[in-house]
Amino acid sequence: SILINYLQKAGFINNDVFPIKFKSGHSTPENVVNGLFLKHALGRELADKNPKAVDPLGKEIQKRIVEQFGESNVVFDLNAFIGIGQK
């Protein structure tokens, strides 16, 4: 895998990489929009290039989050990879 190659190139031996699945903490649609759009590099870039588009797009994203996940206690399935090795 790519991650094992990175570990090897960094000088690690006896490497292993495995996936883990978990749930996010509870959040609100507002916090999700804030963290993943408004304060994210994408939202900041849009604000620099077209400030008038930020609010309508943020509202649309929030509307879709509510439609899919509800108005409170929004929880997401998360996935990550853990890499281990010896140096």
Tab-separated table of C-alpha atoms in Angstrom:
chain	number	residue	atom	x	y	z
A	1	SER	CA	0.000	0.000	0.000
A	2	ILE	CA	1.011	3.618	-0.384
A	3	LEU	CA	1.166	4.120	3.372
A	4	ILE	CA	3.510	1.160	3.849
A	5	ASN	CA	5.744	2.610	1.114
A	6	TYR	CA	5.841	5.944	2.965
A	7	LEU	CA	6.806	4.178	6.180
A	8	GLN	CA	9.567	2.249	4.395
A	9	LYS	CA	10.929	5.388	2.725
A	10	ALA	CA	10.992	7.064	6.147
A	11	GLY	CA	13.197	4.251	7.437
A	12	PHE	CA	10.630	2.205	9.357
A	13	ILE	CA	10.656	-1.603	9.357
A	14	ASN	CA	8.105	-4.260	10.320
A	15	ASN	CA	5.358	-1.998	9.000
A	16	ASP	CA	1.652	-2.576	9.039
A	17	VAL	CA	-1.280	-0.391	8.056
A	18	PHE	CA	-4.862	-1.164	8.965
A	19	PRO	CA	-8.196	0.650	8.699
A	20	ILE	CA	-10.313	1.690	11.661
A	21	LYS	CA	-13.938	2.808	11.666
A	22	PHE	CA	-15.560	5.009	14.270
A	23	LYS	CA	-18.266	7.626	14.766
A	24	SER	CA	-17.798	11.348	15.116
A	25	GLY	CA	-18.982	13.116	18.224
A	26	HIS	CA	-22.411	14.713	18.216
A	27	SER	CA	-22.600	18.037	16.432
A	28	THR	CA	-25.084	20.439	14.927
A	29	PRO	CA	-25.533	21.288	11.253
A	30	GLU	CA	-24.298	24.812	12.033
A	31	ASN	CA	-21.055	23.488	13.513
A	32	VAL	CA	-20.527	21.192	10.539
A	33	VAL	CA	-20.944	24.066	8.072
A	34	ASN	CA	-18.686	26.246	10.186
A	35	GLY	CA	-15.910	23.676	10.491
A	36	LEU	CA	-16.039	22.055	7.074
A	37	PHE	CA	-16.903	25.055	4.940
A	38	LEU	CA	-16.705	28.519	6.487
A	39	LYS	CA	-13.422	28.015	8.360
A	40	HIS	CA	-12.052	25.532	5.835
A	41	ALA	CA	-9.658	26.692	3.124
A	42	LEU	CA	-12.413	26.187	0.514
A	43	GLY	CA	-14.770	28.599	2.263
A	44	ARG	CA	-12.025	31.152	2.838
A	45	GLU	CA	-11.026	30.968	-0.822
A	46	LEU	CA	-14.627	31.482	-1.907
A	47	ALA	CA	-14.928	34.427	0.493
A	48	ASP	CA	-11.875	36.011	-1.121
A	49	LYS	CA	-13.093	35.488	-4.683
A	50	ASN	CA	-16.872	35.861	-4.342
A	51	PRO	CA	-17.977	36.992	-0.848
A	52	LYS	CA	-21.656	37.188	-1.842
A	53	ALA	CA	-21.701	33.465	-2.634
A	54	VAL	CA	-20.561	32.307	0.822
A	55	ASP	CA	-23.800	32.824	2.759
A	56	PRO	CA	-26.166	31.232	0.196
A	57	LEU	CA	-23.856	28.253	-0.267
A	58	GLY	CA	-23.438	27.830	3.497
A	59	LYS	CA	-27.223	27.849	3.922
A	60	GLU	CA	-27.649	25.290	1.137
A	61	ILE	CA	-25.035	22.998	2.670
A	62	GLN	CA	-26.735	23.299	6.063
A	63	LYS	CA	-30.143	22.554	4.514
A	64	ARG	CA	-28.802	19.391	2.900
A	65	ILE	CA	-27.125	18.263	6.116
A	66	VAL	CA	-30.441	18.680	7.962
A	67	GLU	CA	-32.260	16.730	5.235
A	68	GLN	CA	-29.811	13.844	5.429
A	69	PHE	CA	-28.819	13.763	9.117
A	70	GLY	CA	-31.440	15.754	11.045
A	71	GLU	CA	-31.377	19.064	12.913
A	72	SER	CA	-29.414	17.978	15.979
A	73	ASN	CA	-27.050	15.299	17.174
A	74	VAL	CA	-25.442	14.982	13.757
A	75	VAL	CA	-23.088	11.977	13.761
A	76	PHE	CA	-20.865	10.874	10.893
A	77	ASP	CA	-19.241	7.545	10.114
A	78	LEU	CA	-15.490	8.119	10.000
A	79	ASN	CA	-12.653	6.014	8.614
A	80	ALA	CA	-8.921	6.276	9.142
A	81	PHE	CA	-5.778	4.248	8.679
A	82	ILE	CA	-3.332	3.435	11.441
A	83	GLY	CA	0.275	2.858	10.447
A	84	ILE	CA	2.755	1.171	12.761
A	85	GLY	CA	6.417	0.369	12.346
A	86	GLN	CA	9.772	0.282	14.082
A	87	LYS	CA	12.600	2.737	13.596
